[in-house]
Coordinates of C-alpha atoms in Angstrom, one line a residue:
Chain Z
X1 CA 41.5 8.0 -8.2
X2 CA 40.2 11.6 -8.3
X3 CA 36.9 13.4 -6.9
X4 CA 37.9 15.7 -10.0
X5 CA 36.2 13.3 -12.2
X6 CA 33.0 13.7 -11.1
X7 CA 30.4 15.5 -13.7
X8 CA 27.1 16.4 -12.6
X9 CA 25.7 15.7 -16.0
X10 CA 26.9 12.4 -16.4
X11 CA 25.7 11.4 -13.0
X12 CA 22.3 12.2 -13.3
X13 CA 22.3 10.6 -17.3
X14 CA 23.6 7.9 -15.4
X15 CA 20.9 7.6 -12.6
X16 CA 18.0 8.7 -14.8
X17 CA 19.0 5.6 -16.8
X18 CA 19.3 3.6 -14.0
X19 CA 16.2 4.4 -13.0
X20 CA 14.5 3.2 -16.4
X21 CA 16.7 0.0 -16.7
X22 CA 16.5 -1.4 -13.2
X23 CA 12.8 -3.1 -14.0
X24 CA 13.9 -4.0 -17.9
X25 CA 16.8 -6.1 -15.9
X26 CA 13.9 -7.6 -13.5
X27 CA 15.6 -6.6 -10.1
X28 CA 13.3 -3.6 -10.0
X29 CA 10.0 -5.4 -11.0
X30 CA 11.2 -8.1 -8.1
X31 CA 11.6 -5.6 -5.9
X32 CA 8.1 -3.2 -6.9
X33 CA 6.2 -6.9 -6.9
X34 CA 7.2 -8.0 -3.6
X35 CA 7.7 -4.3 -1.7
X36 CA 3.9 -3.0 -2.8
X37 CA 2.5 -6.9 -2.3
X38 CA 4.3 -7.2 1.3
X39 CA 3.6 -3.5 2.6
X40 CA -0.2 -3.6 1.2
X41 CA -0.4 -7.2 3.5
X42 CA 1.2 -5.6 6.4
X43 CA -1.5 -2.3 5.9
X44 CA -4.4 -4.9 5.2
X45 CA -3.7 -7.1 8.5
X46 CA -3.3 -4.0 10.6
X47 CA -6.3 -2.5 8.8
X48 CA -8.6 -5.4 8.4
X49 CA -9.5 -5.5 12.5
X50 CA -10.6 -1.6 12.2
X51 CA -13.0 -2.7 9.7
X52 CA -14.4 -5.4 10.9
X53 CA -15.5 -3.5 14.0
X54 CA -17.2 -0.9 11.9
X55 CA -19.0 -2.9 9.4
X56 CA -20.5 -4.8 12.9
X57 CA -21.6 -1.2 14.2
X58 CA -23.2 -0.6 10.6
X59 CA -25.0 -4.0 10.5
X60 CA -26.2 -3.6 14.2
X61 CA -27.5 0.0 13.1
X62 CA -25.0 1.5 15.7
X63 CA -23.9 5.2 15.7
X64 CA -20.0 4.7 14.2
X65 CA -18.6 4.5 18.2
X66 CA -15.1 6.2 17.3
X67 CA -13.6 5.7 21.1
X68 CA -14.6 2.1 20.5
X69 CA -12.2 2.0 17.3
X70 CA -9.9 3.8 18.6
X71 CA -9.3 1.9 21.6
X72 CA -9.1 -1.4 19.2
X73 CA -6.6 0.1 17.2
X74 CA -4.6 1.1 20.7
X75 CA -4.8 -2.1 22.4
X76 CA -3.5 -3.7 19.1
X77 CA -0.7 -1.8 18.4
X78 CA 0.4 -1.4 21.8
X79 CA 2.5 -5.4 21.7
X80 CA 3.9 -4.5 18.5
X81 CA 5.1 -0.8 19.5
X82 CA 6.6 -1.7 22.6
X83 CA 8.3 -5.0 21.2
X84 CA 10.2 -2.7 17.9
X85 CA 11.4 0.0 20.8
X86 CA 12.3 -2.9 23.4
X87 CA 9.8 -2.2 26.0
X88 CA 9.0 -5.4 27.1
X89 CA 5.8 -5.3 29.4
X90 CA 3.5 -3.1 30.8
X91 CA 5.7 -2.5 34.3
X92 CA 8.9 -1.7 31.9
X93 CA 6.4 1.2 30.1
X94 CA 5.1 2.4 33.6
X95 CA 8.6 2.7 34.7
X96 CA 10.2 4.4 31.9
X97 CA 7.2 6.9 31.7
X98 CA 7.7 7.4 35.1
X99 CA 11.4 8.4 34.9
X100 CA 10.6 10.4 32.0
X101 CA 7.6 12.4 33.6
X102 CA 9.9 12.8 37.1
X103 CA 7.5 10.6 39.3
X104 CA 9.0 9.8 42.4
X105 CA 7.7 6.9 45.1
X106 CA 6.9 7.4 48.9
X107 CA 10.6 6.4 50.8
X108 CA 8.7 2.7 51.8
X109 CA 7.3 2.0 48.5
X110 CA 8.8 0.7 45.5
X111 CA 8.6 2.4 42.4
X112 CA 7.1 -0.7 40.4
X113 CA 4.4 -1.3 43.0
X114 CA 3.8 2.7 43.4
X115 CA 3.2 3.7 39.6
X116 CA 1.4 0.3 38.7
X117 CA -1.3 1.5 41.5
X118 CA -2.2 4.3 39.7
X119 CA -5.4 4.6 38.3
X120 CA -3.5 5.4 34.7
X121 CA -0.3 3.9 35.2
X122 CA 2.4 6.5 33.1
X123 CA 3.4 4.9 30.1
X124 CA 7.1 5.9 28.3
X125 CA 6.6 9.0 26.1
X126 CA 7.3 7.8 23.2
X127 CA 4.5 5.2 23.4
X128 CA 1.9 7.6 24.3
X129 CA 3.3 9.8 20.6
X130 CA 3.2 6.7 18.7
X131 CA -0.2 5.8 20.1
X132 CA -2.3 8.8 21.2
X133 CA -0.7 12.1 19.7
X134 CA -0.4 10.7 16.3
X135 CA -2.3 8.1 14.1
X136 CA -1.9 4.8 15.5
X137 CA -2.6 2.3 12.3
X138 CA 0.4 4.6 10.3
X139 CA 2.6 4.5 13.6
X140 CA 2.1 0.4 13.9
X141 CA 2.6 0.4 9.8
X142 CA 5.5 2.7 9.9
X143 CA 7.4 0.9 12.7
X144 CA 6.8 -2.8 10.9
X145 CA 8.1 -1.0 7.2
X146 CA 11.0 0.0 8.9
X147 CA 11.9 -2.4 10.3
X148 CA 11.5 -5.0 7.0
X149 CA 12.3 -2.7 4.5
X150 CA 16.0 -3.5 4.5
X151 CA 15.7 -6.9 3.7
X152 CA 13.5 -6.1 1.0
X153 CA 15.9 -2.8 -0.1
X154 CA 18.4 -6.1 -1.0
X155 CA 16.3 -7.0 -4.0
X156 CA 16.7 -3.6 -6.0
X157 CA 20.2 -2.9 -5.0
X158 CA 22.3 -5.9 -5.0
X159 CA 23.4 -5.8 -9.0
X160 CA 24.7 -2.3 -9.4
X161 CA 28.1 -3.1 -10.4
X162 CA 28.8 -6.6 -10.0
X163 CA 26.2 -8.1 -13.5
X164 CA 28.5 -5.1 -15.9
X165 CA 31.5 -6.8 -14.1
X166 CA 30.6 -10.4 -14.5
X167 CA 29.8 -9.7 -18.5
X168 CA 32.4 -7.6 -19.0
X169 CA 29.9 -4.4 -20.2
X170 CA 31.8 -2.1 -17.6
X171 CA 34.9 -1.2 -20.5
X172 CA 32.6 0.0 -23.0
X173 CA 30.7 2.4 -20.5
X174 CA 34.1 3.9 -19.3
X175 CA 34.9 4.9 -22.7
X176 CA 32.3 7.6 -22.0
X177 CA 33.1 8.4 -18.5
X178 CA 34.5 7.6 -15.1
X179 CA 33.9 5.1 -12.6
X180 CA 32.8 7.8 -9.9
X181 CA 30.4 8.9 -12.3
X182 CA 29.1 5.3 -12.9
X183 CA 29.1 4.0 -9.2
X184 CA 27.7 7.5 -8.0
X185 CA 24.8 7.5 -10.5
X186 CA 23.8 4.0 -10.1
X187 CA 23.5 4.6 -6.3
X188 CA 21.3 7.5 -7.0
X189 CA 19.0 5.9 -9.7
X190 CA 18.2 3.2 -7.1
X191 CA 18.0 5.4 -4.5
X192 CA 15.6 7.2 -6.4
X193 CA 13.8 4.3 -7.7
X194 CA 12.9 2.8 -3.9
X195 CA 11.8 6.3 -2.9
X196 CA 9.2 6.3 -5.9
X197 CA 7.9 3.2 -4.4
X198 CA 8.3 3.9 -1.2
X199 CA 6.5 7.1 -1.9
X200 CA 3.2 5.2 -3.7
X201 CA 3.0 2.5 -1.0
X202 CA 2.6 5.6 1.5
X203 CA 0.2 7.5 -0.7
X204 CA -2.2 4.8 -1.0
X205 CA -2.1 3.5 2.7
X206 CA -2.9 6.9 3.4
X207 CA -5.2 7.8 0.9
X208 CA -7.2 4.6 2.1
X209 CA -7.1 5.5 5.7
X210 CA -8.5 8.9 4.6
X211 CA -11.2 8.1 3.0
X212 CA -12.1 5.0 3.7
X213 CA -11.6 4.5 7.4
X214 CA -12.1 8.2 8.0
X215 CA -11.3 8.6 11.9
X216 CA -8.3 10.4 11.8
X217 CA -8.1 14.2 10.9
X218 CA -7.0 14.8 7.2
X219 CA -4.4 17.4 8.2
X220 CA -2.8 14.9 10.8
X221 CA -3.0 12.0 8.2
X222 CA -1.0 13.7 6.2
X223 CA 1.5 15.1 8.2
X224 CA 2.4 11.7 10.0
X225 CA 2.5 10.0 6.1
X226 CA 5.2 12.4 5.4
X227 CA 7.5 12.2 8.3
X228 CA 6.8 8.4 8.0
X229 CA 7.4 8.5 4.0
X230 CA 10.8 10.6 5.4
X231 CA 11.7 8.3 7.4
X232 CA 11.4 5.1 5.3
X233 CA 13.0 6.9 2.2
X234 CA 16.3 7.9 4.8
X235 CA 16.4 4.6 6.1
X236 CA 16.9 2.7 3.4
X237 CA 19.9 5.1 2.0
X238 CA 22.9 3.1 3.7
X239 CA 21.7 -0.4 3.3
X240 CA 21.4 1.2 -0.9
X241 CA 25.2 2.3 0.2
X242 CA 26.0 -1.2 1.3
X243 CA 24.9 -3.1 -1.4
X244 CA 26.6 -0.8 -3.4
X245 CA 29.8 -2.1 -1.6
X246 CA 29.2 -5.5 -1.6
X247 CA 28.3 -4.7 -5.4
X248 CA 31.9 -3.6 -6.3
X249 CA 33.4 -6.5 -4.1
X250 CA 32.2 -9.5 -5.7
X251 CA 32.1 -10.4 -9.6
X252 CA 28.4 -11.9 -9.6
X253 CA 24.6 -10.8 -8.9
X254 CA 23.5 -14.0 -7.5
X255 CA 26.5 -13.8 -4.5
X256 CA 26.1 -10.1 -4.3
X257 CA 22.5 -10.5 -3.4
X258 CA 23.4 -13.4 -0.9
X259 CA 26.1 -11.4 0.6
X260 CA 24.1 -8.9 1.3
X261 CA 21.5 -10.8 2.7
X262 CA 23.8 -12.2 5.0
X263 CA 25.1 -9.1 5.9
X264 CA 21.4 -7.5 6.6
X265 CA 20.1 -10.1 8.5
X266 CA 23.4 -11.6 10.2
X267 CA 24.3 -8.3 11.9
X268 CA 20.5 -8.1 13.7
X269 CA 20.6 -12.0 14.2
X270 CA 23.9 -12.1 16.1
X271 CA 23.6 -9.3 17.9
X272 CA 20.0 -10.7 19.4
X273 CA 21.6 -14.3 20.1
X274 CA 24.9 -12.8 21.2
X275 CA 23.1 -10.6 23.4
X276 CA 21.6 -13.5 25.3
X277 CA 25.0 -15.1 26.4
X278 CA 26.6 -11.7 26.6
X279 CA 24.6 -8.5 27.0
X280 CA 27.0 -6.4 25.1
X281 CA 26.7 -8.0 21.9
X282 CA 23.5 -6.1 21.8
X283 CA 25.8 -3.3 20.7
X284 CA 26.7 -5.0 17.4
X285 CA 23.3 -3.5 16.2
X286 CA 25.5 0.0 15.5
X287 CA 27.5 -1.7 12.5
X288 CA 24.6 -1.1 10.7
X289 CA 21.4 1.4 11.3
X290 CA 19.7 -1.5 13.2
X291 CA 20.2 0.4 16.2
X292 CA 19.1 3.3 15.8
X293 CA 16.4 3.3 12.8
X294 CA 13.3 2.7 14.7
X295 CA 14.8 7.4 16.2
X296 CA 13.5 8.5 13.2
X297 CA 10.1 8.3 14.4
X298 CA 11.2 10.0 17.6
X299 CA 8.7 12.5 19.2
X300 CA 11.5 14.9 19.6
X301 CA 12.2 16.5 16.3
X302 CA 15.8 17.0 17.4
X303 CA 16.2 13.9 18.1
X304 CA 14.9 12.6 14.9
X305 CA 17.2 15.0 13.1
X306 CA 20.5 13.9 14.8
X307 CA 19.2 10.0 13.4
X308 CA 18.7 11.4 10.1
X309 CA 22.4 12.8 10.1
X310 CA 23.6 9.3 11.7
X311 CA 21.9 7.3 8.8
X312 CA 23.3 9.6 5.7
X313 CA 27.0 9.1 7.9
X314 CA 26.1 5.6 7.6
X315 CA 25.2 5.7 4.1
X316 CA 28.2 8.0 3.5
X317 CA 31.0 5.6 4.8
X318 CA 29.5 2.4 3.1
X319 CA 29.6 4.7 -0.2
X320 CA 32.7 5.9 0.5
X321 CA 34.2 2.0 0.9
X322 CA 32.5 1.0 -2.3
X323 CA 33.8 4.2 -4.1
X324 CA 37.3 3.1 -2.9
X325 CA 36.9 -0.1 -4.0
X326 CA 35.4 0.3 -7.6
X327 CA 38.2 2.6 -8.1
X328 CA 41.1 0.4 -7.8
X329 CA 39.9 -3.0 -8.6
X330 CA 40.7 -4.2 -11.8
X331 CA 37.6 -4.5 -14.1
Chain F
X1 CA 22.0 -4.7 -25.2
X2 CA 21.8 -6.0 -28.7
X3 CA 18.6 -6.2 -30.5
X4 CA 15.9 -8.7 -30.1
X5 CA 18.0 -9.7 -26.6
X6 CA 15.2 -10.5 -24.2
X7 CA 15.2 -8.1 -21.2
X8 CA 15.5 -10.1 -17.8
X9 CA 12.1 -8.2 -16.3
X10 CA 10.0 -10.1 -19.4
X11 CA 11.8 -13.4 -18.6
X12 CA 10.5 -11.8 -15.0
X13 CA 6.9 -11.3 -16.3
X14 CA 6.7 -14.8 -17.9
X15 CA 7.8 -16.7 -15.1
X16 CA 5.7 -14.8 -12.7
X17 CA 2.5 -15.2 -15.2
X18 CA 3.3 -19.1 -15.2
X19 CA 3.4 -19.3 -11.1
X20 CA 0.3 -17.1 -11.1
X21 CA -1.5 -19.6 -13.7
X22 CA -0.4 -22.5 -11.8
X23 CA -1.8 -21.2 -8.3
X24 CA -5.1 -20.9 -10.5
X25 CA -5.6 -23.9 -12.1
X26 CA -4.9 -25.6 -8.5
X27 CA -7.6 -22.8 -7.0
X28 CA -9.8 -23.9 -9.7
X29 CA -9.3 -27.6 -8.7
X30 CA -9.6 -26.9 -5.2
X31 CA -12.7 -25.0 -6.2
X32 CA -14.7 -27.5 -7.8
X33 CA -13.8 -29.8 -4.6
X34 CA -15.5 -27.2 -2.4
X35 CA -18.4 -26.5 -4.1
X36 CA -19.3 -30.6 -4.6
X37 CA -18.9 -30.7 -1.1
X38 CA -20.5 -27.6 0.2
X39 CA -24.0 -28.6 0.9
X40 CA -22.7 -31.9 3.5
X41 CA -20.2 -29.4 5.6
X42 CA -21.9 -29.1 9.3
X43 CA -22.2 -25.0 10.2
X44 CA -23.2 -25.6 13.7
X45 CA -19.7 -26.0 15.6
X46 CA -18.4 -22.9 13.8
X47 CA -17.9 -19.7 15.1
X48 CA -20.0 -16.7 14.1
X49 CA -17.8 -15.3 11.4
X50 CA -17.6 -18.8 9.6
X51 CA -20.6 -20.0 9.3
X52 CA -21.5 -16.4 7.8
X53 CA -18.9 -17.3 5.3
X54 CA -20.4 -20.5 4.7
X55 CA -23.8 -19.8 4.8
X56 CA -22.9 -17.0 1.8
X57 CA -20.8 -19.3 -0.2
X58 CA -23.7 -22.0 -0.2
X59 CA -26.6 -19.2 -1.3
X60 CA -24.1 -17.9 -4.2
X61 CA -26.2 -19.0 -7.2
X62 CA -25.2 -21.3 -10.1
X63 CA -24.6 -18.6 -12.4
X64 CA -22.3 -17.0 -10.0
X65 CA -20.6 -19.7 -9.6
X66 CA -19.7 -20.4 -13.5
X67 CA -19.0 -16.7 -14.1
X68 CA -16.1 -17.1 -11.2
X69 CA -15.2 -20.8 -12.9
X70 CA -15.0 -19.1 -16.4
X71 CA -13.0 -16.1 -15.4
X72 CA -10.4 -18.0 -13.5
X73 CA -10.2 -20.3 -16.6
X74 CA -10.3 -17.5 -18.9
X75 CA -7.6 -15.7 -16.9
X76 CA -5.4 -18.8 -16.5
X77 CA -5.2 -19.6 -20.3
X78 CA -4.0 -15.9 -21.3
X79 CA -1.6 -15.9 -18.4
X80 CA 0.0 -19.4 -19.5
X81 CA 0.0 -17.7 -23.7
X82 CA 1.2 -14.6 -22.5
X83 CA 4.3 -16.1 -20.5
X84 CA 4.9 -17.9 -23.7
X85 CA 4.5 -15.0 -26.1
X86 CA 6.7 -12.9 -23.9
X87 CA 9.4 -15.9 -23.5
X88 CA 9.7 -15.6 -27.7
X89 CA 8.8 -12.0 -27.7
X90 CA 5.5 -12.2 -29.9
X91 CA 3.7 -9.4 -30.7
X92 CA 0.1 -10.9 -30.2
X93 CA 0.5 -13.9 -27.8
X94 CA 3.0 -11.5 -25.9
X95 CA 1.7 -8.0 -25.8
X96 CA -1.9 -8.3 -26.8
X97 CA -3.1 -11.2 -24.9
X98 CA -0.8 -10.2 -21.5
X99 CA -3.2 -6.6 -21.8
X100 CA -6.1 -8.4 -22.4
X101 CA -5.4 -10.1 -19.1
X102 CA -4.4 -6.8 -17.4
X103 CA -7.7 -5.4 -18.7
X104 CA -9.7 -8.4 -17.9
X105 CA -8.2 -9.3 -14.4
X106 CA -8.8 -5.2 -13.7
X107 CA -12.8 -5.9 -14.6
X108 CA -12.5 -8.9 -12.6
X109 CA -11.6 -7.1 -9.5
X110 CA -14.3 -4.2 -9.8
X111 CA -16.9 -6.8 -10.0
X112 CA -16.2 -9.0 -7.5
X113 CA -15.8 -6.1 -5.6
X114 CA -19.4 -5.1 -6.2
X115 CA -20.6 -8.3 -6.8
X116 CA -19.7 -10.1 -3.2
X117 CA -20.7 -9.7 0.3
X118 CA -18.0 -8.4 2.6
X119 CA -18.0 -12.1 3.8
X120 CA -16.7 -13.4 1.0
X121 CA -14.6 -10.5 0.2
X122 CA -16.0 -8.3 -1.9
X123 CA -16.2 -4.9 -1.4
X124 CA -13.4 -2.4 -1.2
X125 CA -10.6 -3.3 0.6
X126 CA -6.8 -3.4 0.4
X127 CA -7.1 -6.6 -0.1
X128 CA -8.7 -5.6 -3.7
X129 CA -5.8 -3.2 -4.1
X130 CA -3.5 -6.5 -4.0
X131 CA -5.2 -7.9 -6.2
X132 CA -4.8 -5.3 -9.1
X133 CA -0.9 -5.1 -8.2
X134 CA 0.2 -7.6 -11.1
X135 CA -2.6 -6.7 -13.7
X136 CA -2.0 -2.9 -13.4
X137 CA 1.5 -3.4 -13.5
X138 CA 1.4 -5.8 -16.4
X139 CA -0.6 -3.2 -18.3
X140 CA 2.3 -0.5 -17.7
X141 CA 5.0 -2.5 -18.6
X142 CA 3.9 -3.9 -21.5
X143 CA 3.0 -0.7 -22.7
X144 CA 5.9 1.2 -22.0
X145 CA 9.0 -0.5 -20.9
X146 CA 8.4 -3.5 -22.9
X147 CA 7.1 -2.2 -26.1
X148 CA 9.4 -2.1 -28.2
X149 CA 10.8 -5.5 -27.2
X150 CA 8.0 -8.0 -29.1
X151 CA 9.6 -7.8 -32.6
X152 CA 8.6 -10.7 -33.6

């Protein structure tokens, strides 16, 4: 098992292949199906409300009331913001944006009772980015694509090594080259391949919101779709890594894909339940990027730059574990 | 791959073109229910947004009405031929008929789109976006990926 192997040329023949085959074989036209049909849903939901409040102003000949829309949007988005970064009510938001902006009570007055008098109770920081300083309807969209795409990220990358195993195509292919070559390129053809889509479902939530919806600046627009389209496309690099691993482990698609499944949502599902008998569990999150993907949409652009280095480690240990693996199995 | 193997994205296609023509045929039954029945449904217990719904649905004309029968069973029969032309890799029943579905389901789409009130949901939307996910990306692949696999 060498790194001395690996060849540039053959990696990206490899992945450009890869790219090309993975909708012949079906798992990438699964995947493009249900990725663009689920993330359009999730946009139209989320959407649909926004609309509905403007074609009322335009039937009732009303000026298009942009505070009005924009105060929807916030007090919809607000539940699902606070529930994907674990604020759970509106005297936890106070309390945090308190602490963050240094507010301090009177000696006889508890803090709760102190900021929830305010006229404008404080909310956390990062709330008040997700919400106010950037578009809303991409940061609700965003947060919801993170958070699923994983489980959808299953469907493309399950069968990169374990369908040539199970018919016994791997041999002929390692006439040509090596298995780095092969397990390397196949990661980045898929990796590549959910970026594309990743990259069109953006594009046309965007491009709607634009110029259909029209109350956000342009320039804004797209600078949130990018760090959002950023985000999504990093997130999904070390679950890619992990189905690679699970890939190389097993000798069938079908048990690769459940596996991985498993895996995906069993690590989030225990850690929840776990965390109810025994706060710790909570911690379990970490195995995977569960724990800290939701970072990348930080306000701090420091902070969203050490989670983009944590999720390539991620993706570089689960690659380095299905290298290892691939290379000294027998095929 | 040898020659003439099917690829597992048309096995894909044809099995998705089969659920698809199922859903319609049971829209299409559910359809003909509805539009029996329409005239003896009471509007005044229904909220605002409802009985908009309704009250569009029931001043849709006839001829409305059997251009959206005829489409759906138009669009049904080429998406049950074309999952059976891609199943044995046929040239026409396959690739010609499964684009003349793309084409037609795209057409489709605009006009209800311009046809409908926003009640009934026409207009743009992403919801009409959706809709032109499968046809668009039948078009594509047929023409491109898949081409070369109808050889018979």
């Amino acid at each position: 098992m060498s790194l001395k192997t690996v060849s540039a040329r053959h990696i990206r023949l490899i992945a450009s292949y890869w790219i090309r085959y993975v909708v012949r074989s079906g798992a990438g036209l699964v995947f493009l199906l249900i990725a663009l049909v689920f993330s359009l849903t999730v946009a139209h939901i989320i959407i649909m409300p926004v609309e509905q409040i403007m074609a009322q102003q335009t039937k009732s000949d009303q000026e298009s009331n942009r505070e009005k829309i924009v105060t929807t949007i916030v007090e919809l988005s607000r539940p699902v913001i606070r529930w994907t970064l674990g604020i759970k009510s509106d005297e936890d938001d106070a309390l945090f944006g308190a602490m963050k902006q240094g507010i301090s009570s009177p000696p006889e007055v508890p803090m709760l009772e102190h900021v929830m008098a305010q006229a404008q109770p404080p909310t956390h920081p990062w709330t008040t980015f997700l919400l106010d300083e950037r578009p809303a309807l991409l940061s609700i969209i965003f947060l919801i694509l993170i958070f699923s795409m994983p489980f959808l990220i299953a469907f493309l990358a399950f069968n990169q090594i374990a369908g040539d195993v199970q018919n016994l195509g791997l041999r002929y292919v390692l006439l040509r080259t090596e298995r780095a070559n092969i397990f390397i390129g196949r990661f980045l053809g898929t990796a590549l391949f959910s970026t594309l889509v990743i990259a069109v479902i953006i594009a046309t939530i965007t491009f709607y919101l634009g110029v259909k919806i029209k109350i956000y600046p342009a320039g804004l627009l797209a600078v949130w779709a990018l760090h959002g389209f950023l985000a999504l496309a990093i997130s999904t690099l070390p679950y890619i890594a992990l189905c690679s691993w699970i890939s190389t482990l097993v000798d069938s698609p079908f048990l690769s894909l459940v596996i991985a499944k498993m895996v995906i949502g069993g690590v989030l599902l225990l850690a929840f339940l776990g965390s109810l008998a025994w706060r710790p569990v909570i911690y379990l999150n970490f195995a995977l990027p569960w724990g800290i993907q939701n970072h990348l949409l930080h306000p701090q652009l420091t902070h969203s730059l050490g989670t983009t280095l944590a999720c390539l480690a991620y993706m570089l240990v689960f690659l380095f574990l299905g290298y290892y693996r691939f290379e000294t199995r027998d095929l | 791959m040898t020659e003439g193997k099917r690829p597992g994205g048309l096995t894909a296609l044809a099995v998705l073109n089969f659920v698809f023509a199922s859903w319609s045929l049971i829209g299409m039954a559910g359809m003909v229910v509805f539009f029996t029945l329409i005239g003896k449904i009471p509007t005044e217990n229904m909220d605002e947004k409802a009985r908009m719904q309704m009250e569009a649905l029931q001043d849709m004309g006839l001829s409305t009405l059997i251009l959206i029968f005829t489409l759906t069973v138009v669009s049904c029969i080429l998406l049950f031929l074309s999952g059976i032309g891609y199943l044995k890799q046929k040239k026409f029943l396959g690739r010609t008929l499964g684009s003349v579905y793309g084409i037609l389901a795209i057409i489709s789409s605009i006009v209800s789109g311009l046809m409908f009130d926003p009640e009934l949901g026409g207009g743009f939307n992403i919801g009409t976006i959706i809709g032109l996910i499968y046809p668009v990306l039948t078009l594509i692949l047929l023409n491109t990926t898949f081409k070369e696999d109808f050889t018979n």
